[in-house]
Amino acid sequence: MICVATNRDGAARNIVVIDDGEGIPLDMQQKVFEPRVTSRLDSFHADQWGVHGRGMALFSIACNSTVHRVAKSGVGLGTSIQVVADTGKLAEKADQSTVPRLAVDADGRKVVRGPRNINRIVTEFTLAQKASCLVYLGSPNEIVATLVAYGQRVLSAVELAFAHDYAEYPICLRPALAASPEELAQVALSFGMDISSRSARRILDGEIAPLEPFVSRLELGVGDSPAKSKHTVPRPKPVRMDEQDVEGFAAQVKDAYAGLAEGYYLEADVQPEVRVTREGLRIFIPFA
């Protein structure tokens, strides 16, 4: 799984790449952007994405960016890398929204047609690696929503409700553990994605939809409607509940919890959090 979050603020292009791979040891996180730093001692090859096998790819990024850092990683936990480029010095195509089309050449091979933008780079990588991993590309809000949805599928209900030490979990799963919009915004910021608490609330409420794998966008082509694709799964319609009704229900949950808390010598005077999502009601009761 590889997630690419990108947005532009003035002349600054911010790109955050998150994966669920092997991770980078702490003592190597400052060194990986140096030349000739690599874990592959016997391999060297060049392709359309650059030179690989001698630590030159990340070094090239460091030479052409204003910010380059391992935002979050750990052995066995995956990695989040943040890169910020000054588009005034490192020019990019003006059209960054067009998703390229796939065409078939005279030899029957699939070729990519479209502007040489971020979408096209991700398209070429996705086609080359689609057998080994899924790639997601979108705004920081969309990527965070995708990670939340992914974690909610992978983690158990007990982990989602009671996990409190995020460091024990792979970074791709940590957004799903956030119990509040503020926590979710902080987790995203630790990855290099600056989202507002309001956006985080919309994500937790299901108002910002998770992304489909990027390869599904390639199958649709430019100008086709995702709603017409046979690969699209309809999402539940959002349910609107009156805030007073939700607060009243939370009070009932608190009363019901009191007996259980007493039996386990827990503090009963806590405030349950009831959240309305597209899929249903999510209830979180903290241990005081």
Short mmCIF file of C-alpha atoms in Angstrom, two decimals:
data_model
loop_
_atom_site.label_atom_id
_atom_site.label_comp_id
_atom_site.label_asym_id
_atom_site.label_seq_id
_atom_site.Cartn_x
_atom_site.Cartn_y
_atom_site.Cartn_z
CA MET A 1 0.00 0.00 0.00
CA ILE A 2 1.38 3.40 -1.03
CA CYS A 3 -0.48 6.67 -0.37
CA VAL A 4 0.60 9.88 -2.06
CA ALA A 5 -0.84 13.11 -0.64
CA THR A 6 -0.14 16.28 -2.59
CA ASN A 7 -1.25 19.89 -2.40
CA ARG A 8 0.11 23.27 -3.41
CA ASP A 9 0.34 26.37 -1.23
CA GLY A 10 1.48 29.29 -3.34
CA ALA A 11 4.74 28.24 -4.95
CA ALA A 12 5.30 25.36 -2.52
CA ARG A 13 4.37 21.87 -3.68
CA ASN A 14 3.97 19.55 -0.69
CA ILE A 15 4.16 15.79 -1.29
CA VAL A 16 3.81 13.15 1.41
CA VAL A 17 4.37 9.48 0.55
CA ILE A 18 3.21 6.88 3.06
CA ASP A 19 3.77 3.13 2.77
CA ASP A 20 3.21 0.01 4.84
CA GLY A 21 6.65 -1.40 4.09
CA GLU A 22 9.56 -2.45 6.28
CA GLY A 23 10.25 1.02 7.68
CA ILE A 24 13.51 2.87 8.28
CA PRO A 25 15.57 2.40 11.48
CA LEU A 26 15.85 5.52 13.61
CA ASP A 27 19.61 5.81 13.18
CA MET A 28 19.20 5.84 9.38
CA GLN A 29 16.40 8.37 9.06
CA GLN A 30 18.77 11.34 8.79
CA LYS A 31 21.17 9.51 6.48
CA VAL A 32 18.91 8.12 3.76
CA PHE A 33 19.03 11.38 1.79
CA GLU A 34 22.83 11.23 1.56
CA PRO A 35 24.49 9.80 -1.58
CA ARG A 36 25.54 6.14 -1.63
CA VAL A 37 23.47 5.29 1.46
CA THR A 38 21.57 2.09 0.65
CA SER A 39 20.58 -1.29 2.03
CA ARG A 40 21.11 -2.88 -1.42
CA LEU A 41 24.79 -3.61 -1.76
CA ASP A 42 24.74 -5.60 -4.99
CA SER A 43 22.12 -3.91 -7.16
CA PHE A 44 22.25 -0.92 -9.49
CA HIS A 45 19.80 0.01 -12.22
CA ALA A 46 18.22 3.00 -13.91
CA ASP A 47 14.63 3.38 -15.04
CA GLN A 48 12.17 6.19 -15.83
CA TRP A 49 12.09 7.19 -12.16
CA GLY A 50 15.85 7.55 -11.70
CA VAL A 51 18.92 5.62 -10.56
CA HIS A 52 18.43 2.97 -7.88
CA GLY A 53 20.67 0.76 -5.81
CA ARG A 54 23.24 3.26 -4.53
CA GLY A 55 21.04 5.63 -2.59
CA MET A 56 20.92 8.11 -5.47
CA ALA A 57 17.13 8.46 -5.79
CA LEU A 58 16.59 10.09 -2.38
CA PHE A 59 19.79 12.10 -2.80
CA SER A 60 18.39 13.52 -6.05
CA ILE A 61 15.19 14.50 -4.22
CA ALA A 62 17.25 16.22 -1.52
CA CYS A 63 19.13 18.23 -4.16
CA ASN A 64 15.91 19.49 -5.75
CA SER A 65 13.69 20.23 -2.74
CA THR A 66 13.51 22.78 0.05
CA VAL A 67 12.23 20.25 2.61
CA HIS A 68 13.02 16.53 2.60
CA ARG A 69 12.58 14.43 5.70
CA VAL A 70 11.43 11.12 7.11
CA ALA A 71 8.41 12.40 8.99
CA LYS A 72 7.53 9.11 10.66
CA SER A 73 8.93 5.59 10.45
CA GLY A 74 10.16 2.60 12.41
CA VAL A 75 11.28 -0.95 11.79
CA GLY A 76 8.27 -2.95 10.65
CA LEU A 77 5.97 0.09 10.92
CA GLY A 78 6.11 1.62 7.43
CA THR A 79 7.30 5.09 6.48
CA SER A 80 6.03 8.61 5.82
CA ILE A 81 8.35 10.88 3.81
CA GLN A 82 7.61 14.56 3.26
CA VAL A 83 9.05 16.59 0.40
CA VAL A 84 8.40 20.29 -0.30
CA ALA A 85 9.55 21.76 -3.60
CA ASP A 86 9.66 25.39 -4.72
CA THR A 87 7.83 25.38 -8.07
CA GLY A 88 9.44 28.72 -8.86
CA LYS A 89 12.78 26.90 -9.08
CA LEU A 90 11.60 23.39 -9.95
CA ALA A 91 8.95 23.95 -12.60
CA GLU A 92 5.89 21.72 -12.91
CA LYS A 93 3.15 21.40 -15.50
CA ALA A 94 0.34 23.91 -15.09
CA ASP A 95 -2.21 21.13 -15.59
CA GLN A 96 -1.97 18.91 -12.51
CA SER A 97 -5.59 17.72 -12.52
CA THR A 98 -5.76 15.70 -15.75
CA VAL A 99 -5.61 11.94 -15.31
CA PRO A 100 -3.92 10.39 -18.36
CA ARG A 101 -5.62 7.94 -20.68
CA LEU A 102 -4.37 4.48 -21.52
CA ALA A 103 -4.02 3.79 -25.24
CA VAL A 104 -2.86 0.81 -27.29
CA ASP A 105 -0.03 1.33 -29.78
CA ALA A 106 0.52 -0.46 -33.10
CA ASP A 107 2.23 -3.35 -31.30
CA GLY A 108 -0.68 -3.85 -28.92
CA ARG A 109 1.14 -2.41 -25.90
CA LYS A 110 -0.54 -0.14 -23.40
CA VAL A 111 0.89 3.37 -23.46
CA VAL A 112 0.11 6.42 -21.34
CA ARG A 113 -1.19 9.58 -22.98
CA GLY A 114 -1.47 12.94 -21.22
CA PRO A 115 0.49 15.82 -19.69
CA ARG A 116 3.65 14.99 -17.77
CA ASN A 117 2.15 15.82 -14.38
CA ILE A 118 2.03 14.11 -10.98
CA ASN A 119 -0.95 12.02 -12.09
CA ARG A 120 1.04 10.64 -15.01
CA ILE A 121 4.07 9.78 -12.88
CA VAL A 122 1.82 7.92 -10.45
CA THR A 123 0.04 6.26 -13.40
CA GLU A 124 3.29 4.88 -14.80
CA PHE A 125 4.38 3.64 -11.38
CA THR A 126 0.95 2.10 -10.71
CA LEU A 127 0.99 0.18 -13.99
CA ALA A 128 4.50 -1.10 -13.31
CA GLN A 129 3.75 -2.14 -9.71
CA LYS A 130 0.03 -3.00 -9.75
CA ALA A 131 0.78 -6.68 -9.18
CA SER A 132 2.62 -5.95 -5.93
CA CYS A 133 0.86 -3.01 -4.27
CA LEU A 134 -2.10 -0.63 -4.39
CA VAL A 135 -1.44 3.07 -4.90
CA TYR A 136 -3.67 5.92 -3.70
CA LEU A 137 -3.28 9.54 -4.82
CA GLY A 138 -5.20 12.54 -3.55
CA SER A 139 -5.27 15.60 -1.32
CA PRO A 140 -4.12 15.35 2.32
CA ASN A 141 -7.77 15.24 3.45
CA GLU A 142 -8.54 12.39 1.04
CA ILE A 143 -5.46 10.41 2.01
CA VAL A 144 -6.23 10.76 5.73
CA ALA A 145 -9.82 9.63 5.06
CA THR A 146 -8.44 6.64 3.14
CA LEU A 147 -6.11 5.69 6.01
CA VAL A 148 -8.95 6.00 8.53
CA ALA A 149 -11.14 3.71 6.43
CA TYR A 150 -8.26 1.26 5.96
CA GLY A 151 -7.56 1.10 9.69
CA GLN A 152 -11.23 0.61 10.50
CA ARG A 153 -11.27 -2.43 8.21
CA VAL A 154 -8.05 -3.93 9.56
CA LEU A 155 -8.24 -3.24 13.30
CA SER A 156 -10.62 -4.97 15.68
CA ALA A 157 -13.40 -3.11 17.47
CA VAL A 158 -11.50 -3.50 20.75
CA GLU A 159 -8.35 -1.95 19.29
CA LEU A 160 -10.30 0.93 17.77
CA ALA A 161 -12.00 1.62 21.09
CA PHE A 162 -9.19 1.10 23.61
CA ALA A 163 -5.80 1.35 21.92
CA HIS A 164 -3.88 4.29 23.38
CA ASP A 165 -0.22 3.72 22.47
CA TYR A 166 -0.08 4.64 18.79
CA ALA A 167 3.65 3.82 18.61
CA GLU A 168 2.84 0.10 18.80
CA TYR A 169 0.89 0.21 15.53
CA PRO A 170 2.01 0.60 11.90
CA ILE A 171 1.70 4.22 10.84
CA CYS A 172 -0.93 3.39 8.19
CA LEU A 173 -3.26 2.27 10.98
CA ARG A 174 -2.73 5.15 13.41
CA PRO A 175 -5.26 7.61 11.90
CA ALA A 176 -8.07 5.12 12.61
CA LEU A 177 -7.13 5.10 16.31
CA ALA A 178 -7.75 8.83 16.76
CA ALA A 179 -10.62 9.38 19.19
CA SER A 180 -11.26 13.03 18.30
CA PRO A 181 -10.77 15.45 15.39
CA GLU A 182 -7.93 17.13 17.26
CA GLU A 183 -6.11 13.82 17.70
CA LEU A 184 -6.62 12.94 14.03
CA ALA A 185 -5.25 16.32 12.93
CA GLN A 186 -2.18 15.79 15.15
CA VAL A 187 -1.55 12.30 13.73
CA ALA A 188 -1.82 13.68 10.19
CA LEU A 189 0.58 16.52 11.04
CA SER A 190 3.11 14.02 12.38
CA PHE A 191 3.04 12.41 8.91
CA GLY A 192 3.62 15.78 7.20
CA MET A 193 -0.03 16.54 6.32
CA ASP A 194 -1.45 19.73 7.81
CA ILE A 195 -5.23 19.35 7.99
CA SER A 196 -7.64 21.43 10.05
CA SER A 197 -9.71 20.11 12.98
CA ARG A 198 -12.80 20.91 10.91
CA SER A 199 -11.56 18.70 8.08
CA ALA A 200 -10.69 15.99 10.59
CA ARG A 201 -14.24 16.17 11.96
CA ARG A 202 -15.65 15.82 8.43
CA ILE A 203 -13.43 12.76 7.90
CA LEU A 204 -14.60 11.11 11.12
CA ASP A 205 -18.21 11.92 10.23
CA GLY A 206 -17.81 10.24 6.85
CA GLU A 207 -18.30 13.45 4.87
CA ILE A 208 -14.94 13.08 3.10
CA ALA A 209 -14.93 9.79 1.22
CA PRO A 210 -11.89 7.49 1.15
CA LEU A 211 -10.20 7.05 -2.20
CA GLU A 212 -10.47 4.10 -4.53
CA PRO A 213 -7.11 2.63 -5.69
CA PHE A 214 -5.59 4.84 -8.36
CA VAL A 215 -5.72 2.03 -10.92
CA SER A 216 -9.53 2.26 -10.93
CA ARG A 217 -9.26 5.85 -12.14
CA LEU A 218 -7.13 4.67 -15.03
CA GLU A 219 -9.78 2.19 -16.09
CA LEU A 220 -12.39 4.96 -16.17
CA GLY A 221 -10.36 7.35 -18.29
CA VAL A 222 -10.68 11.13 -18.44
CA GLY A 223 -14.21 12.46 -18.62
CA ASP A 224 -16.01 9.26 -17.58
CA SER A 225 -18.16 9.34 -14.49
CA PRO A 226 -16.99 7.13 -11.60
CA ALA A 227 -20.66 6.52 -10.77
CA LYS A 228 -21.02 4.55 -14.02
CA SER A 229 -18.10 2.24 -13.35
CA LYS A 230 -18.95 -1.36 -12.56
CA HIS A 231 -16.06 -1.27 -10.06
CA THR A 232 -17.65 1.45 -7.93
CA VAL A 233 -19.34 0.29 -4.72
CA PRO A 234 -22.21 2.58 -3.61
CA ARG A 235 -21.57 4.21 -0.23
CA PRO A 236 -24.28 4.54 2.42
CA LYS A 237 -26.08 7.86 2.50
CA PRO A 238 -25.18 10.03 5.50
CA VAL A 239 -27.68 10.06 8.36
CA ARG A 240 -28.30 13.42 10.03
CA MET A 241 -29.13 13.30 13.73
CA ASP A 242 -30.13 16.18 15.98
CA GLU A 243 -27.29 17.14 18.32
CA GLN A 244 -29.58 17.07 21.37
CA ASP A 245 -30.68 13.53 20.49
CA VAL A 246 -27.06 12.41 20.24
CA GLU A 247 -26.23 14.05 23.58
CA GLY A 248 -29.26 12.37 25.18
CA PHE A 249 -28.13 9.00 23.87
CA ALA A 250 -24.62 9.64 25.21
CA ALA A 251 -26.13 10.26 28.65
CA GLN A 252 -27.95 6.92 28.45
CA VAL A 253 -24.70 5.20 27.48
CA LYS A 254 -23.01 6.81 30.48
CA ASP A 255 -25.70 5.45 32.81
CA ALA A 256 -25.42 1.99 31.28
CA TYR A 257 -21.64 2.04 31.68
CA ALA A 258 -21.79 2.94 35.38
CA GLY A 259 -22.67 -0.62 36.46
CA LEU A 260 -19.90 -2.15 34.36
CA ALA A 261 -17.37 0.38 35.64
CA GLU A 262 -18.25 -0.36 39.25
CA GLY A 263 -17.68 -4.09 38.74
CA TYR A 264 -14.16 -3.44 37.41
CA TYR A 265 -13.23 -0.65 39.82
CA LEU A 266 -13.22 1.95 37.05
CA GLU A 267 -14.21 5.59 37.24
CA ALA A 268 -17.85 5.84 36.14
CA ASP A 269 -17.95 9.63 35.84
CA VAL A 270 -16.66 9.83 32.27
CA GLN A 271 -18.18 11.36 29.16
CA PRO A 272 -18.77 8.87 26.32
CA GLU A 273 -18.19 10.19 22.81
CA VAL A 274 -20.92 9.29 20.31
CA ARG A 275 -20.06 9.91 16.68
CA VAL A 276 -22.43 9.61 13.72
CA THR A 277 -20.79 8.17 10.58
CA ARG A 278 -22.08 6.89 7.28
CA GLU A 279 -21.75 3.31 8.51
CA GLY A 280 -23.42 3.79 11.89
CA LEU A 281 -22.87 5.12 15.41
CA ARG A 282 -19.41 4.92 16.93
CA ILE A 283 -19.20 5.04 20.72
CA PHE A 284 -15.98 5.67 22.64
CA ILE A 285 -15.87 5.44 26.46
CA PRO A 286 -12.51 6.49 27.93
CA PHE A 287 -10.99 4.93 31.03
CA ALA A 288 -10.42 7.72 33.51
#
